Short mmCIF file of C-alpha atoms in Angstrom, two decimals:
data_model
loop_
_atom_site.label_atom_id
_atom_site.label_comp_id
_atom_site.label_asym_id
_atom_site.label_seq_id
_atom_site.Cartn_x
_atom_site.Cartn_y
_atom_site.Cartn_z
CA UNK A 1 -18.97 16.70 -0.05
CA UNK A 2 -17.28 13.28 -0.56
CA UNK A 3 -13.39 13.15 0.37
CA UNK A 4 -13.09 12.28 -3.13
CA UNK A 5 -14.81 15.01 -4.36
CA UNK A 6 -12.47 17.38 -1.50
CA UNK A 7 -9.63 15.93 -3.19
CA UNK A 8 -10.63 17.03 -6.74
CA UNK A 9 -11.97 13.51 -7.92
CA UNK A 10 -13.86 13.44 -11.27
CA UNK A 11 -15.88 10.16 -11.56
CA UNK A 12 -15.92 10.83 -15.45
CA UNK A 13 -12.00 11.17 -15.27
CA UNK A 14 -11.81 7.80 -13.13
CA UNK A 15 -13.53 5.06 -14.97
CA UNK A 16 -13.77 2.26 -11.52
CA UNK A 17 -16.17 -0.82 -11.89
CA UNK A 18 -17.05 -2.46 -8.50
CA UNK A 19 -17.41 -6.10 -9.98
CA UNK A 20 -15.39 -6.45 -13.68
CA UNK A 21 -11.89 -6.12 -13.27
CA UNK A 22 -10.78 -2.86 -15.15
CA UNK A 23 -8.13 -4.24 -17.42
CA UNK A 24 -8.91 -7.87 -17.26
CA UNK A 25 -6.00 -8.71 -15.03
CA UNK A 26 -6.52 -11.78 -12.27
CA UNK A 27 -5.54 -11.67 -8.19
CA UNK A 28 -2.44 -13.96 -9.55
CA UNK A 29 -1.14 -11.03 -11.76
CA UNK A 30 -0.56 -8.69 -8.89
CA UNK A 31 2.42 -9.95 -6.53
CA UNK A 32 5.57 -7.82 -5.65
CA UNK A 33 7.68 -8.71 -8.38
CA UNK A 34 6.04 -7.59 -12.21
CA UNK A 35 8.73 -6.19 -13.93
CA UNK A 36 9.34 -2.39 -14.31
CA UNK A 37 8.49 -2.91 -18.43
CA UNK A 38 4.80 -3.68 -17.61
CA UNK A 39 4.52 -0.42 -15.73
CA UNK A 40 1.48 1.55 -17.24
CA UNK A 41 1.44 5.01 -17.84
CA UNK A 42 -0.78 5.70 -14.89
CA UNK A 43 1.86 3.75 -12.63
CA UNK A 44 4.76 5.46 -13.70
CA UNK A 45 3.00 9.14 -13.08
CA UNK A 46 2.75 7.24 -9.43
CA UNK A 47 6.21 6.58 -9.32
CA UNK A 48 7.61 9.71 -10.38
CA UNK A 49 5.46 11.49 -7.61
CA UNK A 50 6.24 9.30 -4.94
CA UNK A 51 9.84 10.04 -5.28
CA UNK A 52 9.07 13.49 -5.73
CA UNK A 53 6.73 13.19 -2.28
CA UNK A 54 6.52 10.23 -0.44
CA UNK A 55 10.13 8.56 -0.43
CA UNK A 56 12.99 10.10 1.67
CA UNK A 57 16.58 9.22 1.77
CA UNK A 58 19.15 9.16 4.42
CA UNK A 59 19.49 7.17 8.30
CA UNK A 60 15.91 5.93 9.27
CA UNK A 61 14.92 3.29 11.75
CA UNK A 62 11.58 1.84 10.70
CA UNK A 63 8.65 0.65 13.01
CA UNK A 64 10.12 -2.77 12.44
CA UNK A 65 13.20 -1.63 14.56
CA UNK A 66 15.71 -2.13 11.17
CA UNK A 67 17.60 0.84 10.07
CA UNK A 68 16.78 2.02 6.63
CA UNK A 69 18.46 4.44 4.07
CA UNK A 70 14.69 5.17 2.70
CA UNK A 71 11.38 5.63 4.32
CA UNK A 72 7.77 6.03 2.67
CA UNK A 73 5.59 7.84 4.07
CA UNK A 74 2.13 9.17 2.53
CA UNK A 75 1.17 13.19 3.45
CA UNK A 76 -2.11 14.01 3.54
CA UNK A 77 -2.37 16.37 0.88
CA UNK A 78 -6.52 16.54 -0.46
CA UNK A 79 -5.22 19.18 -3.44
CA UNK A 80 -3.58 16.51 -5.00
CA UNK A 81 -5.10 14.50 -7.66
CA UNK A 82 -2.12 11.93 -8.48
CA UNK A 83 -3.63 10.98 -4.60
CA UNK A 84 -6.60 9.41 -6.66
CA UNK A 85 -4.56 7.79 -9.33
CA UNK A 86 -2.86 6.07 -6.49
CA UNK A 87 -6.21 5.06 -4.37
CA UNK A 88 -7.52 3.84 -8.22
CA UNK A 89 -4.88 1.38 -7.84
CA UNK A 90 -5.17 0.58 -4.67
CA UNK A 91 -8.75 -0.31 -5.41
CA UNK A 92 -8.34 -1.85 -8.39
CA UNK A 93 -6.09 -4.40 -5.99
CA UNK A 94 -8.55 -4.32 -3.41
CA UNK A 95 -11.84 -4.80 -5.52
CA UNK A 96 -10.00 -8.49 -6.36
CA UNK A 97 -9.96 -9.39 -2.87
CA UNK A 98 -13.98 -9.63 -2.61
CA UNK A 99 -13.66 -7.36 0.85
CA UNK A 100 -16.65 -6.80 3.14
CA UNK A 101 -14.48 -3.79 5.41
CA UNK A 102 -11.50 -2.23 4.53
CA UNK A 103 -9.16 -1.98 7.83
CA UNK A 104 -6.49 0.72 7.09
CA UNK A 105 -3.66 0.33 9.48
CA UNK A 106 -3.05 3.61 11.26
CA UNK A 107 -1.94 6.11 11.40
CA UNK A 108 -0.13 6.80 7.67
CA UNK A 109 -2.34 4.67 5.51
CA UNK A 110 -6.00 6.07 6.99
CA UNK A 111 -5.94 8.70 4.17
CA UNK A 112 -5.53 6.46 1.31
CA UNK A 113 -7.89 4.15 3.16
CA UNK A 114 -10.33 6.29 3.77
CA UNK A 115 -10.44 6.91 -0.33
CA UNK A 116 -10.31 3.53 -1.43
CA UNK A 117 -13.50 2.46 1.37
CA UNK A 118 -15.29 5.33 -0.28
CA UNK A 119 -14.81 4.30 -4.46
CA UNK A 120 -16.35 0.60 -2.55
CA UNK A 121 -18.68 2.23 -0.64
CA UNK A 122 -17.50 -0.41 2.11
CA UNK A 123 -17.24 0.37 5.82
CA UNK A 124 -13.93 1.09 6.98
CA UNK A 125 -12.75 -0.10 10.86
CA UNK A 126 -9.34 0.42 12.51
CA UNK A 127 -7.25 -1.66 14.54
CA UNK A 128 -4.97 0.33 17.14
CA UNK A 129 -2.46 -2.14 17.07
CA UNK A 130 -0.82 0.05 19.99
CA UNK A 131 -3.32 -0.10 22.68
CA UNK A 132 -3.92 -3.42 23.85
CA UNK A 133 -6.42 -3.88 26.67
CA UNK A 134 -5.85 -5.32 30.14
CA UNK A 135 -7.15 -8.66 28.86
CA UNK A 136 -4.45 -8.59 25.86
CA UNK A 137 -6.98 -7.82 22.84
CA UNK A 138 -6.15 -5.11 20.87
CA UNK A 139 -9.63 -2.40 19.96
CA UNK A 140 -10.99 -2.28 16.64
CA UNK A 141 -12.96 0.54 16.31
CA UNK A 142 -16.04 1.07 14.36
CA UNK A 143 -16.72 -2.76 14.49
CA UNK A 144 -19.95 -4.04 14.71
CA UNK A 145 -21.27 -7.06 15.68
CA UNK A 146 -22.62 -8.34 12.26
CA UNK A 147 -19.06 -7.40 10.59
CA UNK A 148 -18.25 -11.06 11.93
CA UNK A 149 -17.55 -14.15 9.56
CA UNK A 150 -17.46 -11.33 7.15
CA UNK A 151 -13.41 -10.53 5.21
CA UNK A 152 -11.74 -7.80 6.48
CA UNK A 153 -8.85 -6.65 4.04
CA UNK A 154 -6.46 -4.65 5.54
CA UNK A 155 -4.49 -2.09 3.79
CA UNK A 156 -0.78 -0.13 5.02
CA UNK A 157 1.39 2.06 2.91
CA UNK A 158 3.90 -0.22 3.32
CA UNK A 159 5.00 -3.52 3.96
CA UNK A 160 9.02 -4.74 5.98
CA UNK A 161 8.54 -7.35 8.28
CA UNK A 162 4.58 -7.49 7.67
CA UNK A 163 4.62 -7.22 11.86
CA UNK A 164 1.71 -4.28 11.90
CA UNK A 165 -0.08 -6.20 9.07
CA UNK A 166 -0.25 -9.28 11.31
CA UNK A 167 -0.78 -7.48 14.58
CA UNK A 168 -4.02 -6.04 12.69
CA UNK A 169 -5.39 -9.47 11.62
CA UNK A 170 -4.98 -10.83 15.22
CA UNK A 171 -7.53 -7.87 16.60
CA UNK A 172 -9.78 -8.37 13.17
CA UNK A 173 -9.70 -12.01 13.69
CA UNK A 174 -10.07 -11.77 17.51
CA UNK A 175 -13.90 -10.02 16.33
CA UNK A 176 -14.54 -12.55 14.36
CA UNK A 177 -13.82 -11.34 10.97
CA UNK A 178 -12.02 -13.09 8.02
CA UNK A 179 -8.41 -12.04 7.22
CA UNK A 180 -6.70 -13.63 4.44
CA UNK A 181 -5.58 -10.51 2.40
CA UNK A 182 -3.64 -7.38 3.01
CA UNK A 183 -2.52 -4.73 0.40
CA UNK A 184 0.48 -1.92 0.20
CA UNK A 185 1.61 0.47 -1.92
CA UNK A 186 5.31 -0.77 -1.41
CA UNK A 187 6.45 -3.97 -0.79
CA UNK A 188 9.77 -3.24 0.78
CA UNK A 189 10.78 -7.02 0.09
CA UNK A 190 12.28 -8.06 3.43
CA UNK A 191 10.18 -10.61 4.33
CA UNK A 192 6.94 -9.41 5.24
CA UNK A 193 5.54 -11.37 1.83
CA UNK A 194 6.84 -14.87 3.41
CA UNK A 195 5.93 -13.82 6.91
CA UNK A 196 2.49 -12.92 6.33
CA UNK A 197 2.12 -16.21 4.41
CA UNK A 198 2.82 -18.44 7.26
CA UNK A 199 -0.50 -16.88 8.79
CA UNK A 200 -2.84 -17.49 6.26
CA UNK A 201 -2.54 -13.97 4.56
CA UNK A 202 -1.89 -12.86 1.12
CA UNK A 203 0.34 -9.32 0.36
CA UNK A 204 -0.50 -7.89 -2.53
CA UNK A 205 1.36 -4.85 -3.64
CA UNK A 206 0.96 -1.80 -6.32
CA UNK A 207 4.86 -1.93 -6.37
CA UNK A 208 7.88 -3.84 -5.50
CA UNK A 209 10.70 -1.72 -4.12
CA UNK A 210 13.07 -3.11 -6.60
CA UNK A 211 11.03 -3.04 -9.65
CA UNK A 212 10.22 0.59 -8.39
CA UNK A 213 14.18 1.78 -7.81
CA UNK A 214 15.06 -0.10 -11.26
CA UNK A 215 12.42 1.81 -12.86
CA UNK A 216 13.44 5.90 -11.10
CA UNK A 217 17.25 4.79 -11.90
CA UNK A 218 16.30 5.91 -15.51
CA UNK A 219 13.22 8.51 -14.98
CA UNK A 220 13.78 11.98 -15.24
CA UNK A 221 11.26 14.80 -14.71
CA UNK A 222 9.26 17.01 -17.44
CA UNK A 223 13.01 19.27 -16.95
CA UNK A 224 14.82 16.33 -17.66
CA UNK A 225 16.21 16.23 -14.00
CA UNK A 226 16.58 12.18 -12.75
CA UNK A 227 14.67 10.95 -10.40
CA UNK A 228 17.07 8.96 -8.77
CA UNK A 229 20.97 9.49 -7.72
CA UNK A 230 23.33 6.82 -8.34
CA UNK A 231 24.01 6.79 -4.53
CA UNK A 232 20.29 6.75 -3.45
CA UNK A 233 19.95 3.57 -6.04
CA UNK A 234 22.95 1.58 -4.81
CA UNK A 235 21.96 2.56 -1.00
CA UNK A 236 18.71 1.24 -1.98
CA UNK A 237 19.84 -2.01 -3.97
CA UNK A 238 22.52 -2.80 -1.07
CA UNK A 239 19.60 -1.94 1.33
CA UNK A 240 17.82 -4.84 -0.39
CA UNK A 241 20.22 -7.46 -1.18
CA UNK A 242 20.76 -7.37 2.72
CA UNK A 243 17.13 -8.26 3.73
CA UNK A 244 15.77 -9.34 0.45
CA UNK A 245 12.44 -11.89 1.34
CA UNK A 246 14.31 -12.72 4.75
CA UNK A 247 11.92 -13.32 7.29
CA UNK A 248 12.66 -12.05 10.99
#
């Protein structure tokens, strides 16, 4: 059985073309910074469960080394469908980028990853961008020799600095492999966009943080219970006025 099948995937629930873009949308309609209006209803299911899920509040120091009052972080949880909505998304990004692999960076983002290389049906490898050998390359495993000269697009959960994103394309690009294109669920909007852009590479996003906390300000739940305090939002906004599209 598939993992999309394990996680309760219906193909006739999930419309997903591999070559005709779904809604007719072009690679220059995604960036970070659509506004919260153009949500769909799909995207706003997403947001409500990330909250709900994926996005905690309070003192956090990020793998970038900057202190945070949010972090995002993706469980693996195979029971639960709004999973699928949010690797249909992903996809949908990805399927624009014309990828030959799919390199998740790991650890959080494998799950996702993993989903997204299957609706493809494109091989997935993995940089450990934490283990670098004695001659100072960093392994990528599951690549193969005739994955070279072809376009790797890497994928994370989210985006800061864009420092694991780039530490991934050196290894991919080390094999031999095209990078010009890496894709998040969140771009956290502190400068990983511009960063990432000085070495040849593209960040796409499914949201912007700020078009996401302008949007849960004003959700509430089915029980009519927000979202989003007023203190978590103006942590947040503050958060992002500090660092907004600064590169470090």
């Amino acid at each position: 059985m598939s993992i999309w099948e394990r996680s309760g995937g219906n193909p006739r629930d999930i419309q997903f073309d591999r070559t005709i873009p779904n809604d007719g949308r072009t690679m220059d309609d995604f960036d970070s910074r659509s506004s919260p209006e153009k949500f769909t209803e799909k995207q706003q299911i997403l947001i409500r469960h990330l909250f709900r899920s994926c996005i905690q509040f309070g003192n956090f120091q990020l793998t970038s080394g900057r202190e945070s009052p949010y972090i995002f972080n993706i469980p693996r949880d195979e029971s639960d469908g709004v999973y699928l909505i949010l690797a249909q998304e992903c996809a949908n990004l990805m399927n624009r980028a014309n990828p030959d692999i799919i390199s998740p960076v790991p650890t959080a983002s494998n799950y996702i990853g993993e989903l997204i290389a299957e609706r493809l049906s494109i091989p997935t490898v993995y940089v450990r961008i934490r283990d670098i050998d004695q001659e100072g390359k960093l392994p990528v495993d599951g690549f193969r020799e005739e994955f070279s000269g072809r376009r790797a697009v890497i994928f994370d959960d989210a985006a800061t600095t864009g420092g694991s994103i780039r530490l991934a394309a050196g290894g991919l690009r080390a094999e031999g492999a095209i990078v010009d294109t890496a894709i998040v669920v969140i771009d956290r909007e502190e400068g990983a966009q511009e960063a990432l852009e000085k070495d040849g590479i593209r960040l796409l996003a499914v949201f912007g943080a700020r078009e996401m906390f302008e949007y849960a300000r004003g959700a509430v739940t089915q029980m009519g219970q927000r979202i989003l305090s007023d203190e978590n939002y103006e942590a947040a906004i503050r958060h992002l006025d500090l660092y907004a599209r600064k590169p470090t």
